Amino acid sequence: MITVTEVDQNQMKRIAGEKAVEEFVKDGMTVGLGTGSTAYYVILKVAELVKKGYNLKCVATSVASEKLALENGITIVDLNDVDHVDVTIDGADEVDPKMNLIKGLGGALLREKIVAAASVEEIIVVDESKLVEKIGTRCSLPVEVLPFGHVRTAFGLSRQGCEPVLRMKDGKPYVTDGGNFIYDCRFPEGIDYISFKESALDVIPGVVECGLFINMVRAVVIAHKDGTVEIRE
């Protein structure tokens, strides 16, 4: 029997990712591939299905995911060249009881949201540490912004009750696949009225997209420390 000490966080991510692929990916589908440490295991499991003969076309939500997929023999197509995505399997940074999400700590929130919106089913894979009662209490909310005038954009963000911090990498602003910057916005008390907050953030001039994913999820696959996997629908 698996005990708590035998399942670390990486094992939980692998278990959840593999279970999601087994449950939701069928031969002939167009599959959206998420970004991040949990999506890594999803991509490897999809590659196993391809090697078994599954006819799958995949849309990647980041340059990194596309590279990993191609290295493992997965066919990648442009989102513009498909009518829809049958299922996307992706990770999340927070999941609340209504399956609303924060995403974007991996820096791919814009492409992730575009692909999610094009998907018939959005499946989220997480370990139990990502579950929260209230959105915004565990991590900051990533907001992707245009580089032009980004300091003024940050001022607009701060007026929404958060503390925006420009994400940095190697001493320079972190640049997304879309060529934009990210402000990680900390809401000291979490985020109330999340649908309203999403709209309020998105209309700030200079904001490209925020990392709130509301009413977009079909199911959440959750790995627990005891080795069990739960599917919430």
mmCIF file of C-alpha atoms in Angstrom:
data_model
loop_
_atom_site.group_PDB
_atom_site.id
_atom_site.type_symbol
_atom_site.label_atom_id
_atom_site.label_comp_id
_atom_site.label_asym_id
_atom_site.label_seq_id
_atom_site.Cartn_x
_atom_site.Cartn_y
_atom_site.Cartn_z
ATOM 1 C CA MET A 1 0.000 0.000 0.000
ATOM 2 C CA ILE A 2 1.307 3.479 -0.882
ATOM 3 C CA THR A 3 1.965 5.666 2.130
ATOM 4 C CA VAL A 4 2.116 9.451 2.359
ATOM 5 C CA THR A 5 5.923 9.477 2.460
ATOM 6 C CA GLU A 6 6.113 7.444 -0.762
ATOM 7 C CA VAL A 7 4.365 10.046 -2.942
ATOM 8 C CA ASP A 8 6.141 13.372 -3.379
ATOM 9 C CA GLN A 9 4.868 16.355 -5.336
ATOM 10 C CA ASN A 10 6.449 15.311 -8.632
ATOM 11 C CA GLN A 11 4.928 11.853 -8.309
ATOM 12 C CA MET A 12 1.529 13.424 -7.661
ATOM 13 C CA LYS A 13 1.882 15.542 -10.791
ATOM 14 C CA ARG A 14 2.791 12.484 -12.843
ATOM 15 C CA ILE A 15 -0.095 10.440 -11.457
ATOM 16 C CA ALA A 16 -2.628 13.207 -12.151
ATOM 17 C CA GLY A 17 -1.287 13.933 -15.644
ATOM 18 C CA GLU A 18 -1.283 10.320 -16.734
ATOM 19 C CA LYS A 19 -4.771 9.707 -15.324
ATOM 20 C CA ALA A 20 -6.168 12.702 -17.216
ATOM 21 C CA VAL A 21 -4.766 11.451 -20.515
ATOM 22 C CA GLU A 22 -6.102 7.950 -19.896
ATOM 23 C CA GLU A 23 -9.577 9.245 -19.072
ATOM 24 C CA PHE A 24 -10.079 12.036 -21.592
ATOM 25 C CA VAL A 25 -7.881 11.524 -24.692
ATOM 26 C CA LYS A 26 -9.327 9.355 -27.461
ATOM 27 C CA ASP A 27 -7.972 8.303 -30.849
ATOM 28 C CA GLY A 28 -8.544 10.895 -33.587
ATOM 29 C CA MET A 29 -8.750 13.899 -31.272
ATOM 30 C CA THR A 30 -7.177 17.313 -31.517
ATOM 31 C CA VAL A 31 -5.557 17.806 -28.118
ATOM 32 C CA GLY A 32 -4.406 20.987 -26.420
ATOM 33 C CA LEU A 33 -1.137 20.585 -24.538
ATOM 34 C CA GLY A 34 -0.710 22.730 -21.467
ATOM 35 C CA THR A 35 2.403 24.309 -20.029
ATOM 36 C CA GLY A 36 4.262 23.691 -16.789
ATOM 37 C CA SER A 37 5.561 20.965 -14.536
ATOM 38 C CA THR A 38 2.333 18.940 -14.473
ATOM 39 C CA ALA A 39 1.675 19.362 -18.202
ATOM 40 C CA TYR A 40 5.151 17.897 -18.779
ATOM 41 C CA TYR A 41 3.832 14.500 -17.698
ATOM 42 C CA VAL A 42 0.711 14.967 -19.809
ATOM 43 C CA ILE A 43 2.843 15.494 -22.910
ATOM 44 C CA LEU A 44 4.932 12.408 -22.221
ATOM 45 C CA LYS A 45 1.782 10.320 -21.773
ATOM 46 C CA VAL A 46 0.295 11.670 -25.014
ATOM 47 C CA ALA A 47 3.555 10.704 -26.723
ATOM 48 C CA GLU A 48 3.065 7.131 -25.476
ATOM 49 C CA LEU A 49 -0.362 7.037 -27.133
ATOM 50 C CA VAL A 50 1.112 8.322 -30.395
ATOM 51 C CA LYS A 51 3.727 5.566 -30.295
ATOM 52 C CA LYS A 52 0.889 3.059 -29.825
ATOM 53 C CA GLY A 53 -0.688 4.286 -33.053
ATOM 54 C CA TYR A 54 -3.164 6.909 -31.901
ATOM 55 C CA ASN A 55 -3.904 9.518 -34.579
ATOM 56 C CA LEU A 56 -3.612 12.723 -32.584
ATOM 57 C CA LYS A 57 -3.063 16.330 -33.596
ATOM 58 C CA CYS A 58 -1.945 18.671 -30.852
ATOM 59 C CA VAL A 59 -1.967 22.407 -30.207
ATOM 60 C CA ALA A 60 0.715 23.686 -27.838
ATOM 61 C CA THR A 61 0.143 26.497 -25.370
ATOM 62 C CA SER A 62 3.795 27.553 -25.284
ATOM 63 C CA VAL A 63 7.034 27.322 -27.200
ATOM 64 C CA ALA A 64 8.434 25.048 -24.470
ATOM 65 C CA SER A 65 5.520 22.614 -24.719
ATOM 66 C CA GLU A 66 5.732 22.587 -28.498
ATOM 67 C CA LYS A 67 9.441 21.771 -28.328
ATOM 68 C CA LEU A 68 8.898 18.926 -25.848
ATOM 69 C CA ALA A 69 6.049 17.523 -27.937
ATOM 70 C CA LEU A 70 8.015 17.574 -31.183
ATOM 71 C CA GLU A 71 10.990 15.928 -29.484
ATOM 72 C CA ASN A 72 8.671 13.085 -28.485
ATOM 73 C CA GLY A 73 7.098 12.504 -31.887
ATOM 74 C CA ILE A 74 3.832 14.392 -31.403
ATOM 75 C CA THR A 75 2.298 16.184 -34.400
ATOM 76 C CA ILE A 76 1.814 19.884 -33.643
ATOM 77 C CA VAL A 77 -0.692 21.980 -35.594
ATOM 78 C CA ASP A 78 -1.463 25.696 -35.574
ATOM 79 C CA LEU A 79 -4.647 26.660 -33.728
ATOM 80 C CA ASN A 80 -5.674 28.658 -36.790
ATOM 81 C CA ASP A 81 -5.716 25.447 -38.843
ATOM 82 C CA VAL A 82 -8.279 23.536 -36.751
ATOM 83 C CA ASP A 83 -11.991 24.152 -36.214
ATOM 84 C CA HIS A 84 -11.753 23.389 -32.509
ATOM 85 C CA VAL A 85 -9.738 21.536 -29.893
ATOM 86 C CA ASP A 86 -11.482 18.431 -28.536
ATOM 87 C CA VAL A 87 -9.787 18.467 -25.167
ATOM 88 C CA THR A 88 -7.037 20.501 -23.521
ATOM 89 C CA ILE A 89 -5.192 19.152 -20.499
ATOM 90 C CA ASP A 90 -3.346 21.753 -18.480
ATOM 91 C CA GLY A 91 -2.191 22.555 -14.961
ATOM 92 C CA ALA A 92 -3.218 25.359 -12.621
ATOM 93 C CA ASP A 93 -1.743 27.361 -9.784
ATOM 94 C CA GLU A 94 -4.966 27.562 -7.777
ATOM 95 C CA VAL A 95 -8.315 25.756 -8.011
ATOM 96 C CA ASP A 96 -11.341 26.781 -5.948
ATOM 97 C CA PRO A 97 -14.386 24.614 -5.077
ATOM 98 C CA LYS A 98 -16.255 25.859 -8.181
ATOM 99 C CA MET A 99 -13.300 24.883 -10.422
ATOM 100 C CA ASN A 100 -12.284 28.472 -11.086
ATOM 101 C CA LEU A 101 -8.553 28.907 -11.547
ATOM 102 C CA ILE A 102 -5.491 31.062 -11.346
ATOM 103 C CA LYS A 103 -2.990 30.231 -14.060
ATOM 104 C CA GLY A 104 0.140 31.865 -15.377
ATOM 105 C CA LEU A 105 2.968 31.307 -12.927
ATOM 106 C CA GLY A 106 4.603 29.418 -15.799
ATOM 107 C CA GLY A 107 4.268 32.490 -18.010
ATOM 108 C CA ALA A 108 1.911 31.073 -20.675
ATOM 109 C CA LEU A 109 -1.462 32.362 -19.491
ATOM 110 C CA LEU A 110 -2.361 34.198 -22.725
ATOM 111 C CA ARG A 111 -1.924 31.233 -25.045
ATOM 112 C CA GLU A 112 -3.390 28.920 -22.412
ATOM 113 C CA LYS A 113 -6.571 30.985 -22.257
ATOM 114 C CA ILE A 114 -6.876 31.244 -26.044
ATOM 115 C CA VAL A 115 -6.563 27.466 -26.401
ATOM 116 C CA ALA A 116 -8.930 26.853 -23.477
ATOM 117 C CA ALA A 117 -11.555 29.058 -25.125
ATOM 118 C CA ALA A 118 -11.215 27.023 -28.331
ATOM 119 C CA SER A 119 -11.603 23.716 -26.497
ATOM 120 C CA VAL A 120 -14.728 21.608 -26.144
ATOM 121 C CA GLU A 121 -13.381 20.354 -22.817
ATOM 122 C CA GLU A 122 -10.761 21.931 -20.540
ATOM 123 C CA ILE A 123 -9.299 19.382 -18.122
ATOM 124 C CA ILE A 124 -7.117 20.590 -15.260
ATOM 125 C CA VAL A 125 -4.528 18.408 -13.534
ATOM 126 C CA VAL A 126 -3.151 19.362 -10.128
ATOM 127 C CA ASP A 127 -1.793 17.956 -6.916
ATOM 128 C CA GLU A 128 -3.774 18.623 -3.758
ATOM 129 C CA SER A 129 -1.597 21.571 -2.728
ATOM 130 C CA LYS A 130 -3.227 23.712 -5.448
ATOM 131 C CA LEU A 131 -6.699 23.505 -3.896
ATOM 132 C CA VAL A 132 -7.938 26.684 -2.187
ATOM 133 C CA GLU A 133 -11.201 27.836 -0.670
ATOM 134 C CA LYS A 134 -10.810 31.346 -2.116
ATOM 135 C CA ILE A 135 -9.024 32.428 -5.280
ATOM 136 C CA GLY A 136 -5.921 34.526 -4.733
ATOM 137 C CA THR A 137 -5.064 33.290 -1.249
ATOM 138 C CA ARG A 138 -2.244 30.923 -2.206
ATOM 139 C CA CYS A 139 -0.462 32.763 -4.993
ATOM 140 C CA SER A 140 -0.345 36.048 -6.857
ATOM 141 C CA LEU A 141 -2.460 36.630 -9.947
ATOM 142 C CA PRO A 142 -0.322 36.906 -13.110
ATOM 143 C CA VAL A 143 -1.382 39.661 -15.495
ATOM 144 C CA GLU A 144 0.207 39.910 -18.942
ATOM 145 C CA VAL A 145 0.771 43.486 -20.114
ATOM 146 C CA LEU A 146 2.259 45.314 -23.069
ATOM 147 C CA PRO A 147 5.818 46.537 -22.453
ATOM 148 C CA PHE A 148 4.876 50.033 -23.700
ATOM 149 C CA GLY A 149 3.846 52.132 -20.725
ATOM 150 C CA HIS A 150 3.842 49.133 -18.409
ATOM 151 C CA VAL A 151 4.569 51.263 -15.333
ATOM 152 C CA ARG A 152 1.346 53.186 -15.965
ATOM 153 C CA THR A 153 -0.454 49.892 -16.509
ATOM 154 C CA ALA A 154 0.851 48.710 -13.150
ATOM 155 C CA PHE A 155 -0.602 51.833 -11.543
ATOM 156 C CA GLY A 156 -3.971 50.898 -12.998
ATOM 157 C CA LEU A 157 -3.599 47.391 -11.615
ATOM 158 C CA SER A 158 -2.814 48.714 -8.144
ATOM 159 C CA ARG A 159 -6.083 50.655 -8.130
ATOM 160 C CA GLN A 160 -7.858 47.292 -8.225
ATOM 161 C CA GLY A 161 -6.608 46.501 -4.744
ATOM 162 C CA CYS A 162 -3.491 44.496 -5.533
ATOM 163 C CA GLU A 163 0.253 44.870 -5.168
ATOM 164 C CA PRO A 164 1.678 44.432 -8.707
ATOM 165 C CA VAL A 165 5.280 43.234 -8.974
ATOM 166 C CA LEU A 166 7.029 43.097 -12.340
ATOM 167 C CA ARG A 167 8.268 39.563 -12.969
ATOM 168 C CA MET A 168 12.020 39.471 -13.556
ATOM 169 C CA LYS A 169 14.435 36.929 -15.017
ATOM 170 C CA ASP A 170 18.226 37.265 -15.045
ATOM 171 C CA GLY A 171 17.944 40.881 -13.963
ATOM 172 C CA LYS A 172 15.575 41.854 -16.780
ATOM 173 C CA PRO A 173 11.799 41.839 -17.156
ATOM 174 C CA TYR A 174 10.501 38.359 -17.965
ATOM 175 C CA VAL A 175 9.248 38.260 -21.567
ATOM 176 C CA THR A 176 6.389 35.939 -22.563
ATOM 177 C CA ASP A 177 6.124 33.987 -25.820
ATOM 178 C CA GLY A 178 3.951 36.865 -27.043
ATOM 179 C CA GLY A 179 6.660 39.445 -26.306
ATOM 180 C CA ASN A 180 4.878 40.901 -23.286
ATOM 181 C CA PHE A 181 5.672 41.461 -19.596
ATOM 182 C CA ILE A 182 3.935 39.917 -16.579
ATOM 183 C CA TYR A 183 2.961 41.624 -13.341
ATOM 184 C CA ASP A 184 2.346 39.236 -10.455
ATOM 185 C CA CYS A 185 -0.470 40.849 -8.496
ATOM 186 C CA ARG A 186 -0.893 39.976 -4.848
ATOM 187 C CA PHE A 187 -4.336 40.503 -3.348
ATOM 188 C CA PRO A 188 -3.779 40.534 0.447
ATOM 189 C CA GLU A 189 -7.239 39.144 1.246
ATOM 190 C CA GLY A 190 -7.700 37.048 -1.871
ATOM 191 C CA ILE A 191 -10.024 38.004 -4.722
ATOM 192 C CA ASP A 192 -13.713 38.685 -4.162
ATOM 193 C CA TYR A 193 -16.265 38.796 -6.990
ATOM 194 C CA ILE A 194 -13.838 37.180 -9.405
ATOM 195 C CA SER A 195 -15.934 37.677 -12.557
ATOM 196 C CA PHE A 196 -16.125 41.394 -11.854
ATOM 197 C CA LYS A 197 -12.414 41.514 -11.064
ATOM 198 C CA GLU A 198 -11.499 39.754 -14.316
ATOM 199 C CA SER A 199 -13.464 42.340 -16.307
ATOM 200 C CA ALA A 200 -12.040 45.242 -14.320
ATOM 201 C CA LEU A 201 -8.465 44.077 -14.925
ATOM 202 C CA ASP A 202 -8.928 43.263 -18.614
ATOM 203 C CA VAL A 203 -10.202 46.757 -19.487
ATOM 204 C CA ILE A 204 -7.146 48.525 -18.060
ATOM 205 C CA PRO A 205 -5.243 50.007 -21.039
ATOM 206 C CA GLY A 206 -2.089 47.950 -21.567
ATOM 207 C CA VAL A 207 -3.451 44.738 -20.053
ATOM 208 C CA VAL A 208 -3.375 41.876 -22.553
ATOM 209 C CA GLU A 209 -4.922 39.169 -20.347
ATOM 210 C CA CYS A 210 -5.153 38.131 -16.712
ATOM 211 C CA GLY A 211 -4.699 34.684 -15.222
ATOM 212 C CA LEU A 212 -8.253 34.216 -13.931
ATOM 213 C CA PHE A 213 -9.922 31.260 -15.658
ATOM 214 C CA ILE A 214 -13.615 31.378 -14.742
ATOM 215 C CA ASN A 215 -16.286 28.861 -15.792
ATOM 216 C CA MET A 216 -13.959 27.235 -18.328
ATOM 217 C CA VAL A 217 -13.264 23.837 -16.746
ATOM 218 C CA ARG A 218 -14.961 20.521 -17.496
ATOM 219 C CA ALA A 219 -13.139 18.499 -14.818
ATOM 220 C CA VAL A 220 -10.239 18.678 -12.377
ATOM 221 C CA VAL A 221 -8.005 15.652 -11.849
ATOM 222 C CA ILE A 222 -6.435 15.824 -8.391
ATOM 223 C CA ALA A 223 -3.604 13.659 -7.090
ATOM 224 C CA HIS A 224 -3.392 13.185 -3.324
ATOM 225 C CA LYS A 225 -0.438 12.398 -1.110
ATOM 226 C CA ASP A 226 -1.737 8.895 -0.419
ATOM 227 C CA GLY A 227 -1.398 8.059 -4.130
ATOM 228 C CA THR A 228 -5.101 8.241 -4.936
ATOM 229 C CA VAL A 229 -6.569 10.301 -7.783
ATOM 230 C CA GLU A 230 -9.852 12.186 -7.599
ATOM 231 C CA ILE A 231 -11.806 13.498 -10.592
ATOM 232 C CA ARG A 232 -14.110 16.439 -9.867
ATOM 233 C CA GLU A 233 -16.708 17.303 -12.499
#
